[in-house]
Tab-separated table of C-alpha atoms and ligand atoms in Angstrom:
chain	number	residue	atom	x	y	z
A	116	LYS	CA	-34.302	-131.398	-81.996
A	117	ASP	CA	-35.065	-134.837	-83.129
A	118	ILE	CA	-35.958	-138.299	-81.829
A	119	GLU	CA	-33.562	-141.233	-81.120
A	120	ILE	CA	-34.622	-144.850	-80.950
A	121	VAL	CA	-33.155	-146.142	-77.549
A	122	ALA	CA	-34.675	-149.585	-77.217
A	123	SER	CA	-36.816	-152.074	-79.071
A	124	ALA	CA	-38.791	-155.157	-78.145
A	125	ARG	CA	-41.378	-157.705	-79.565
A	126	ASN	CA	-43.870	-160.057	-78.047
A	127	ILE	CA	-45.418	-162.986	-80.296
A	128	PRO	CA	-47.971	-165.333	-79.061
A	129	GLU	CA	-46.575	-168.956	-78.281
A	130	GLN	CA	-49.331	-170.876	-80.487
A	131	VAL	CA	-47.965	-171.488	-83.944
A	132	VAL	CA	-50.407	-172.509	-86.761
A	133	THR	CA	-48.803	-174.093	-89.722
A	134	ASN	CA	-49.847	-174.014	-93.422
A	135	ASP	CA	-50.693	-177.616	-92.955
A	136	ASP	CA	-52.978	-176.819	-89.999
A	137	LEU	CA	-54.722	-174.545	-92.300
A	138	SER	CA	-55.050	-177.043	-95.201
A	139	GLN	CA	-57.020	-179.192	-92.608
A	140	ILE	CA	-59.716	-176.581	-92.349
A	141	MET	CA	-59.937	-174.886	-95.762
A	142	ASP	CA	-58.996	-175.718	-99.458
A	143	THR	CA	-55.361	-174.429	-99.514
A	144	SER	CA	-51.889	-176.059	-99.288
A	145	ASP	CA	-48.529	-175.684	-97.744
A	146	GLU	CA	-47.150	-175.458	-101.213
A	147	TRP	CA	-49.510	-172.737	-102.579
A	148	ILE	CA	-49.083	-170.551	-99.378
A	149	LYS	CA	-45.272	-170.748	-99.481
A	150	GLN	CA	-44.881	-170.249	-103.177
A	151	ARG	CA	-47.446	-167.368	-103.341
A	152	THR	CA	-46.592	-165.632	-100.040
A	153	GLY	CA	-43.385	-166.865	-98.504
A	154	ILE	CA	-45.347	-167.653	-95.187
A	155	LYS	CA	-44.507	-170.988	-93.506
A	156	VAL	CA	-46.137	-170.582	-90.099
A	157	ARG	CA	-47.877	-167.867	-88.304
A	158	HIS	CA	-48.448	-167.251	-84.428
A	159	ILE	CA	-52.064	-167.122	-83.404
A	160	SER	CA	-53.449	-165.800	-79.972
A	161	ALA	CA	-54.457	-168.633	-77.689
A	162	GLY	CA	-56.503	-166.017	-75.678
A	163	GLU	CA	-54.107	-163.035	-75.437
A	164	ASN	CA	-55.837	-159.820	-76.714
A	165	THR	CA	-54.057	-157.013	-78.382
A	166	SER	CA	-53.520	-155.176	-75.063
A	167	ASP	CA	-51.958	-158.174	-73.570
A	168	LEU	CA	-49.303	-158.258	-76.364
A	169	ALA	CA	-48.867	-154.443	-76.108
A	170	ILE	CA	-48.251	-154.549	-72.303
A	171	ASN	CA	-45.848	-157.322	-72.691
A	172	VAL	CA	-43.815	-155.313	-75.138
A	173	ALA	CA	-44.139	-152.213	-72.941
A	174	LYS	CA	-42.641	-154.179	-69.921
A	175	VAL	CA	-39.704	-155.432	-71.765
A	176	LEU	CA	-39.127	-151.995	-73.294
A	177	LEU	CA	-38.859	-150.287	-69.883
A	178	LYS	CA	-36.604	-153.219	-68.553
A	179	GLN	CA	-33.967	-152.034	-71.179
A	180	VAL	CA	-33.554	-148.539	-69.950
A	181	SER	CA	-33.335	-147.086	-66.553
A	182	TRP	CA	-36.397	-145.083	-67.044
A	183	GLN	CA	-39.456	-145.532	-64.589
A	184	ALA	CA	-42.943	-145.907	-66.036
A	185	ASP	CA	-43.889	-142.504	-64.512
A	186	ASP	CA	-41.128	-140.849	-66.584
A	187	LEU	CA	-43.092	-141.607	-69.811
A	188	ASP	CA	-44.432	-138.607	-71.427
A	189	LEU	CA	-46.284	-140.206	-74.374
A	190	ILE	CA	-47.739	-143.749	-75.432
A	191	ILE	CA	-48.832	-144.382	-78.802
A	192	VAL	CA	-50.317	-147.867	-80.020
A	193	ALA	CA	-50.747	-148.438	-83.713
A	194	THR	CA	-53.416	-151.026	-84.169
A	195	MET	CA	-56.273	-152.044	-86.534
A	196	SER	CA	-57.439	-154.861	-84.036
A	197	PRO	CA	-57.912	-153.003	-80.714
A	198	ASP	CA	-59.535	-154.708	-77.652
A	199	ASN	CA	-62.327	-152.099	-77.739
A	200	MET	CA	-63.550	-148.876	-79.415
A	201	THR	CA	-62.751	-147.560	-75.872
A	202	PRO	CA	-60.490	-147.585	-73.801
A	203	ALA	CA	-57.839	-147.373	-76.450
A	204	VAL	CA	-55.019	-149.977	-76.100
A	205	GLY	CA	-52.612	-147.112	-75.510
A	206	ALA	CA	-54.686	-146.208	-72.375
A	207	MET	CA	-54.585	-149.682	-71.221
A	208	VAL	CA	-50.790	-149.811	-71.558
A	209	GLN	CA	-50.643	-146.640	-69.617
A	210	GLY	CA	-52.811	-148.071	-66.855
A	211	ALA	CA	-50.869	-151.373	-66.550
A	212	LEU	CA	-47.665	-149.569	-66.466
A	213	GLY	CA	-48.738	-146.868	-64.009
A	214	ALA	CA	-47.394	-144.361	-66.436
A	215	LYS	CA	-49.378	-141.575	-64.750
A	216	LYS	CA	-47.888	-138.634	-66.615
A	217	ALA	CA	-48.042	-140.203	-70.093
A	218	ILE	CA	-50.826	-139.259	-72.474
A	219	ALA	CA	-51.802	-142.394	-74.352
A	220	PHE	CA	-53.951	-143.170	-77.519
A	221	ASP	CA	-54.292	-145.552	-80.509
A	222	ILE	CA	-53.793	-144.694	-84.139
A	223	SER	CA	-55.460	-146.627	-86.926
A	224	ALA	CA	-53.449	-146.796	-90.256
A	225	ALA	CA	-53.400	-150.591	-90.734
A	226	CYS	CA	-49.960	-151.863	-91.975
A	227	SER	CA	-48.715	-148.192	-92.074
A	228	GLY	CA	-49.663	-147.684	-88.612
A	229	PHE	CA	-46.063	-148.137	-86.936
A	230	SER	CA	-44.426	-145.714	-89.284
A	231	TYR	CA	-47.410	-143.164	-88.959
A	232	ALA	CA	-47.081	-143.511	-85.152
A	233	ILE	CA	-43.492	-142.927	-85.038
A	234	SER	CA	-43.876	-139.710	-87.280
A	235	ILE	CA	-46.630	-138.442	-85.119
A	236	ALA	CA	-44.640	-139.122	-81.997
A	237	GLN	CA	-41.793	-137.044	-83.328
A	238	ASP	CA	-44.086	-134.217	-83.915
A	239	ILE	CA	-45.640	-134.200	-80.644
A	240	MET	CA	-42.378	-134.746	-78.694
A	241	ILE	CA	-40.875	-131.808	-80.540
A	242	ALA	CA	-44.102	-129.459	-80.113
A	243	ASN	CA	-44.314	-130.232	-76.631
A	244	ASN	CA	-40.736	-130.697	-75.497
A	245	PHE	CA	-41.507	-134.208	-74.356
A	246	LYS	CA	-38.449	-135.963	-73.119
A	247	ASN	CA	-39.522	-139.624	-74.418
A	248	ALA	CA	-42.156	-141.653	-75.929
A	249	MET	CA	-43.215	-145.308	-76.213
A	250	VAL	CA	-44.491	-146.444	-79.684
A	251	ILE	CA	-46.122	-149.867	-80.188
A	252	GLY	CA	-47.461	-151.791	-83.009
A	253	ALA	CA	-49.813	-154.592	-81.860
A	254	GLU	CA	-52.358	-156.833	-83.481
A	255	VAL	CA	-54.509	-159.826	-82.963
A	256	LEU	CA	-56.018	-160.104	-86.460
A	257	SER	CA	-57.051	-163.701	-85.873
A	258	LYS	CA	-60.137	-162.462	-84.187
A	259	LEU	CA	-61.075	-160.492	-87.314
A	260	LEU	CA	-60.388	-163.206	-89.902
A	261	ASP	CA	-62.935	-165.465	-91.692
A	262	TRP	CA	-61.173	-168.841	-91.141
A	263	GLN	CA	-63.161	-170.145	-94.115
A	264	ASP	CA	-61.786	-167.442	-96.487
A	265	ARG	CA	-58.635	-168.951	-97.909
A	266	THR	CA	-57.842	-165.701	-99.836
A	267	THR	CA	-57.249	-163.835	-96.558
A	268	SER	CA	-57.095	-166.043	-93.556
A	269	VAL	CA	-53.816	-167.742	-94.562
A	270	LEU	CA	-52.083	-164.350	-95.049
A	271	PHE	CA	-52.080	-162.905	-91.552
A	272	GLY	CA	-50.816	-163.504	-87.908
A	273	ASP	CA	-50.826	-162.026	-84.472
A	274	GLY	CA	-47.939	-160.205	-82.707
A	275	ALA	CA	-46.631	-156.904	-81.281
A	276	GLY	CA	-43.555	-154.890	-81.266
A	277	GLY	CA	-42.326	-151.482	-80.066
A	278	VAL	CA	-39.557	-148.914	-79.475
A	279	LEU	CA	-38.739	-146.382	-76.919
A	280	LEU	CA	-37.838	-142.800	-78.364
A	281	ARG	CA	-35.815	-140.049	-76.667
A	282	LEU	CA	-35.671	-136.354	-77.614
A	283	SER	CA	-32.194	-135.899	-79.089
A	284	SER	CA	-30.079	-132.927	-80.279
A	285	THR	CA	-28.754	-135.102	-83.105
A	286	ARG	CA	-30.550	-135.935	-86.318
A	287	HIS	CA	-31.886	-139.355	-86.716
A	288	LEU	CA	-35.193	-139.181	-88.571
A	289	LEU	CA	-33.965	-137.711	-91.897
A	290	ALA	CA	-37.263	-137.947	-93.683
A	291	LYS	CA	-40.786	-139.180	-93.703
A	292	ASP	CA	-43.169	-139.704	-96.478
A	293	LEU	CA	-46.779	-140.412	-95.530
A	294	ASN	CA	-49.654	-140.896	-97.909
A	295	THR	CA	-53.279	-141.839	-98.021
A	296	PHE	CA	-55.304	-142.956	-100.831
A	297	GLY	CA	-58.848	-142.970	-99.448
A	298	ASP	CA	-60.541	-143.374	-102.770
A	299	LEU	CA	-59.048	-146.988	-102.697
A	300	ALA	CA	-60.194	-147.650	-99.143
A	301	ASP	CA	-62.883	-150.314	-100.019
A	302	ASN	CA	-60.094	-152.633	-101.258
A	303	LEU	CA	-59.075	-153.709	-97.649
A	304	VAL	CA	-61.952	-153.640	-94.960
A	305	ALA	CA	-62.132	-155.350	-91.520
A	306	GLY	CA	-64.068	-154.860	-88.394
A	307	SER	CA	-67.193	-153.094	-89.867
A	308	ILE	CA	-69.888	-152.350	-87.489
A	309	ALA	CA	-73.017	-151.585	-89.503
A	310	VAL	CA	-75.949	-149.480	-88.396
A	311	ALA	CA	-79.326	-151.490	-87.885
A	312	ASP	CA	-82.415	-150.220	-89.951
A	313	SER	CA	-84.180	-149.480	-86.616
A	314	TRP	CA	-81.966	-148.146	-83.737
A	315	GLN	CA	-83.160	-150.256	-81.055
A	316	ASP	CA	-82.086	-153.417	-82.983
A	317	ASN	CA	-78.403	-152.887	-83.130
A	318	LEU	CA	-76.513	-155.762	-84.621
A	319	HIS	CA	-73.708	-156.205	-82.306
A	320	HIS	CA	-71.763	-157.740	-85.251
A	321	ILE	CA	-68.249	-157.050	-86.543
A	322	SER	CA	-67.474	-157.921	-90.022
A	323	ALA	CA	-64.414	-160.360	-91.024
A	324	PHE	CA	-61.522	-159.238	-93.032
A	325	LYS	CA	-62.329	-158.599	-96.777
A	326	MET	CA	-59.582	-157.659	-99.284
A	327	ASN	CA	-59.298	-157.204	-103.205
A	328	GLY	CA	-55.870	-158.951	-103.073
A	329	ARG	CA	-55.204	-158.167	-106.823
A	330	GLU	CA	-55.818	-154.343	-106.256
A	331	VAL	CA	-53.826	-154.174	-103.178
A	332	TYR	CA	-50.984	-156.044	-104.530
A	333	ARG	CA	-51.068	-153.969	-107.623
A	334	PHE	CA	-51.280	-150.691	-105.541
A	335	ALA	CA	-48.185	-151.877	-103.429
A	336	THR	CA	-45.856	-152.712	-106.263
A	337	HIS	CA	-46.646	-149.339	-107.826
A	338	ASN	CA	-46.664	-146.915	-104.749
A	339	VAL	CA	-44.060	-148.481	-102.429
A	340	PRO	CA	-41.150	-147.683	-104.697
A	341	LYS	CA	-42.681	-144.222	-105.107
A	342	SER	CA	-42.711	-143.710	-101.412
A	343	ILE	CA	-39.189	-144.722	-100.940
A	344	LEU	CA	-37.850	-142.641	-103.676
A	345	SER	CA	-39.898	-139.673	-102.259
A	346	ALA	CA	-38.552	-140.198	-98.787
A	347	ALA	CA	-34.901	-140.599	-100.115
A	348	LYS	CA	-35.208	-137.371	-102.152
A	349	LYS	CA	-36.551	-135.507	-98.870
A	350	ALA	CA	-33.541	-136.798	-96.960
A	351	ASN	CA	-31.237	-135.894	-99.832
A	352	ILE	CA	-29.696	-139.231	-100.019
A	353	SER	CA	-29.268	-141.884	-102.734
A	354	LEU	CA	-30.862	-145.295	-102.428
A	355	ASP	CA	-27.394	-146.728	-102.447
A	356	GLU	CA	-26.719	-144.914	-99.232
A	357	ILE	CA	-29.603	-146.822	-97.451
A	358	ASP	CA	-28.141	-150.000	-95.824
A	359	HIS	CA	-31.399	-151.736	-95.070
A	360	TYR	CA	-34.805	-151.529	-96.456
A	361	LEU	CA	-37.320	-152.807	-93.667
A	362	LEU	CA	-40.467	-153.210	-95.601
A	363	HIS	CA	-43.875	-154.264	-94.322
A	364	GLN	CA	-43.958	-158.029	-94.286
A	365	ALA	CA	-47.164	-158.442	-96.507
A	366	ASN	CA	-45.799	-160.837	-99.218
A	367	SER	CA	-42.226	-162.033	-100.145
A	368	ARG	CA	-42.788	-161.464	-103.909
A	369	ILE	CA	-43.756	-157.779	-103.302
A	370	ILE	CA	-40.292	-157.429	-101.447
A	371	THR	CA	-38.460	-158.937	-104.276
A	372	GLN	CA	-40.358	-156.840	-106.867
A	373	VAL	CA	-39.685	-153.654	-104.952
A	374	ALA	CA	-35.953	-154.460	-104.599
A	375	ARG	CA	-35.878	-155.157	-108.447
A	376	LYS	CA	-37.633	-151.920	-109.192
A	377	LEU	CA	-35.253	-149.799	-107.029
A	378	LYS	CA	-32.207	-151.765	-108.490
A	379	GLN	CA	-31.148	-152.545	-104.914
A	380	PRO	CA	-29.632	-155.903	-103.797
A	381	ILE	CA	-32.014	-158.285	-102.067
A	382	GLU	CA	-29.633	-158.741	-99.256
A	383	LYS	CA	-30.645	-155.162	-98.187
A	384	PHE	CA	-34.240	-156.453	-97.593
A	385	PRO	CA	-34.668	-158.441	-94.297
A	386	VAL	CA	-37.549	-160.823	-94.628
A	387	ASN	CA	-39.454	-162.586	-91.629
A	388	ILE	CA	-42.780	-163.183	-93.179
A	389	SER	CA	-42.119	-167.001	-93.346
A	390	GLU	CA	-42.297	-166.996	-89.449
A	391	TYR	CA	-45.078	-164.597	-88.791
A	392	GLY	CA	-47.363	-163.804	-91.939
A	393	ASN	CA	-48.655	-160.309	-92.390
A	394	THR	CA	-49.035	-158.809	-88.756
A	395	ALA	CA	-50.241	-155.305	-90.133
A	396	ALA	CA	-49.093	-152.517	-87.710
A	397	ALA	CA	-46.960	-155.022	-85.652
A	398	SER	CA	-45.006	-156.127	-88.785
A	399	GLU	CA	-42.439	-153.228	-89.201
A	400	ALA	CA	-42.114	-153.044	-85.422
A	401	ILE	CA	-41.237	-156.842	-85.113
A	402	LEU	CA	-38.915	-156.690	-88.003
A	403	LEU	CA	-37.142	-153.643	-86.612
A	404	ALA	CA	-36.784	-155.289	-83.104
A	405	GLU	CA	-35.315	-158.529	-84.761
A	406	CYS	CA	-32.882	-156.477	-86.839
A	407	LEU	CA	-31.510	-154.704	-83.942
A	408	GLU	CA	-31.435	-157.545	-81.572
A	409	ASN	CA	-29.464	-159.782	-84.301
A	410	LYS	CA	-27.149	-156.671	-84.935
A	411	VAL	CA	-28.286	-156.779	-88.636
A	412	ILE	CA	-28.438	-153.073	-88.227
A	413	LYS	CA	-25.109	-151.556	-86.999
A	414	PRO	CA	-24.610	-148.282	-85.314
A	415	GLY	CA	-24.285	-145.256	-87.957
A	416	GLU	CA	-26.255	-147.132	-90.566
A	417	THR	CA	-29.333	-145.696	-92.269
A	418	ILE	CA	-32.576	-147.700	-92.655
A	419	ILE	CA	-35.847	-147.042	-94.425
A	420	LEU	CA	-39.033	-148.182	-92.655
A	421	SER	CA	-41.741	-148.561	-95.258
A	422	GLY	CA	-45.255	-149.631	-94.458
A	423	PHE	CA	-48.203	-150.017	-96.911
A	424	GLY	CA	-51.746	-151.454	-96.904
A	425	GLY	CA	-55.189	-150.707	-95.358
A	426	GLY	CA	-56.502	-147.132	-95.961
A	427	LEU	CA	-54.897	-147.531	-98.498
A	428	THR	CA	-51.796	-145.995	-97.021
A	429	THR	CA	-48.002	-145.760	-97.631
A	430	ALA	CA	-45.535	-144.591	-94.999
A	431	SER	CA	-41.657	-144.443	-95.487
A	432	LEU	CA	-39.240	-143.155	-92.785
A	433	ILE	CA	-35.644	-142.798	-93.188
A	434	TYR	CA	-33.819	-143.275	-89.968
A	435	LYS	CA	-30.039	-142.990	-89.325
A	436	PHE	CA	-28.626	-144.926	-86.271
B	536	LIG	O1	-52.652	-165.185	-105.815
B	536	LIG	C1	-51.725	-164.743	-105.047
B	536	LIG	O2	-50.495	-164.873	-105.241
B	536	LIG	C2	-52.055	-163.922	-103.858
B	536	LIG	C3	-52.359	-162.550	-104.429
B	536	LIG	C4	-52.799	-161.627	-103.149
B	536	LIG	N1	-51.919	-161.541	-102.214
B	536	LIG	C5	-51.771	-160.508	-101.474
B	536	LIG	C6	-52.458	-159.389	-101.733
B	536	LIG	C7	-52.132	-158.201	-101.079
B	536	LIG	C8	-51.455	-158.257	-99.883
B	536	LIG	C9	-51.325	-157.139	-98.912
B	536	LIG	C10	-51.916	-157.129	-97.828
B	536	LIG	C11	-51.898	-156.022	-96.866
B	536	LIG	C12	-52.801	-156.149	-95.508
B	536	LIG	O3	-51.778	-155.884	-94.603
B	536	LIG	C13	-51.103	-155.061	-97.178
B	536	LIG	C14	-50.355	-154.981	-98.260
B	536	LIG	C15	-50.409	-156.048	-99.166
B	536	LIG	CL1	-49.555	-156.080	-100.679
B	536	LIG	C16	-50.805	-159.553	-99.454
B	536	LIG	N2	-51.009	-160.571	-100.349
B	536	LIG	C17	-51.458	-162.891	-101.704
B	536	LIG	C18	-50.916	-163.870	-102.866
């Protein structure tokens, strides 16, 4: 028993914010952002919250298959920017679809979240003999950013993507390598809700994104190749047998460095960061949906999905279409 990806979709806010727009409100430049990150524009919510993007993805996914909403057994949303502590975005999607049979919840693993969620969906589906699942990565990071902090706010964007999974008798998810480095947790923090000194004065304040960019960058260049090699070993395949490397779109220079470290041609590494910025848990979902829609990924080909970021975490999945 295994899982098979049978549909993919993405939903991106219409509003585009350019690097020049940002240089009007903080001390940065189109040149610096493009050169250091690869980002040209990002899409920023004009009022849509994370659940709105996730529900849009869910509806497009169901349109692609003949399933009804109440055929769904499981809905998992990976997000670090939910609408609420409760209800979960997953539950809001379940309610909006009327998918009454589905159990639905969120998982929080930042930029590794989509890969963690697919891995967890596979385990739950096999353990419970669920026939299908919907897995979505959705973020409205703009609500968490400090738009005066040029070291973080220029890097991120909003968006959502997702897949439908079906229980399958043929093998597809050849290996998974999930890791958490909690000792490095403080290097990427967003949305902290502090406790007031005296309980009746609770602060109702959520903290903005804070990142030790140098440390997270170093962490990624060191641990992403390790995670990919570990997954390839578990799948008993060589790196040359992987047709496409879909890395979390955190920074274009990291992608180049990982390709060089793994001695794999850069053509195997699709990049769309120039259009979206870093969309955390939505990043891999959007990239996967685009690569499937543009037929970059062909039937029978093998890909690796590799997420890395907050936690700190890494997560690599090897999937054969
Ligand atoms: O000075 C420069 O060149 C700066 C140096 C710092 N940079 C960084 C640093 C870290 C990230 C990052 C973020 C996440 C969060 O999802 C996950 C994974 C990564 Cl590797 C992205 N950019 C930008 C260019």
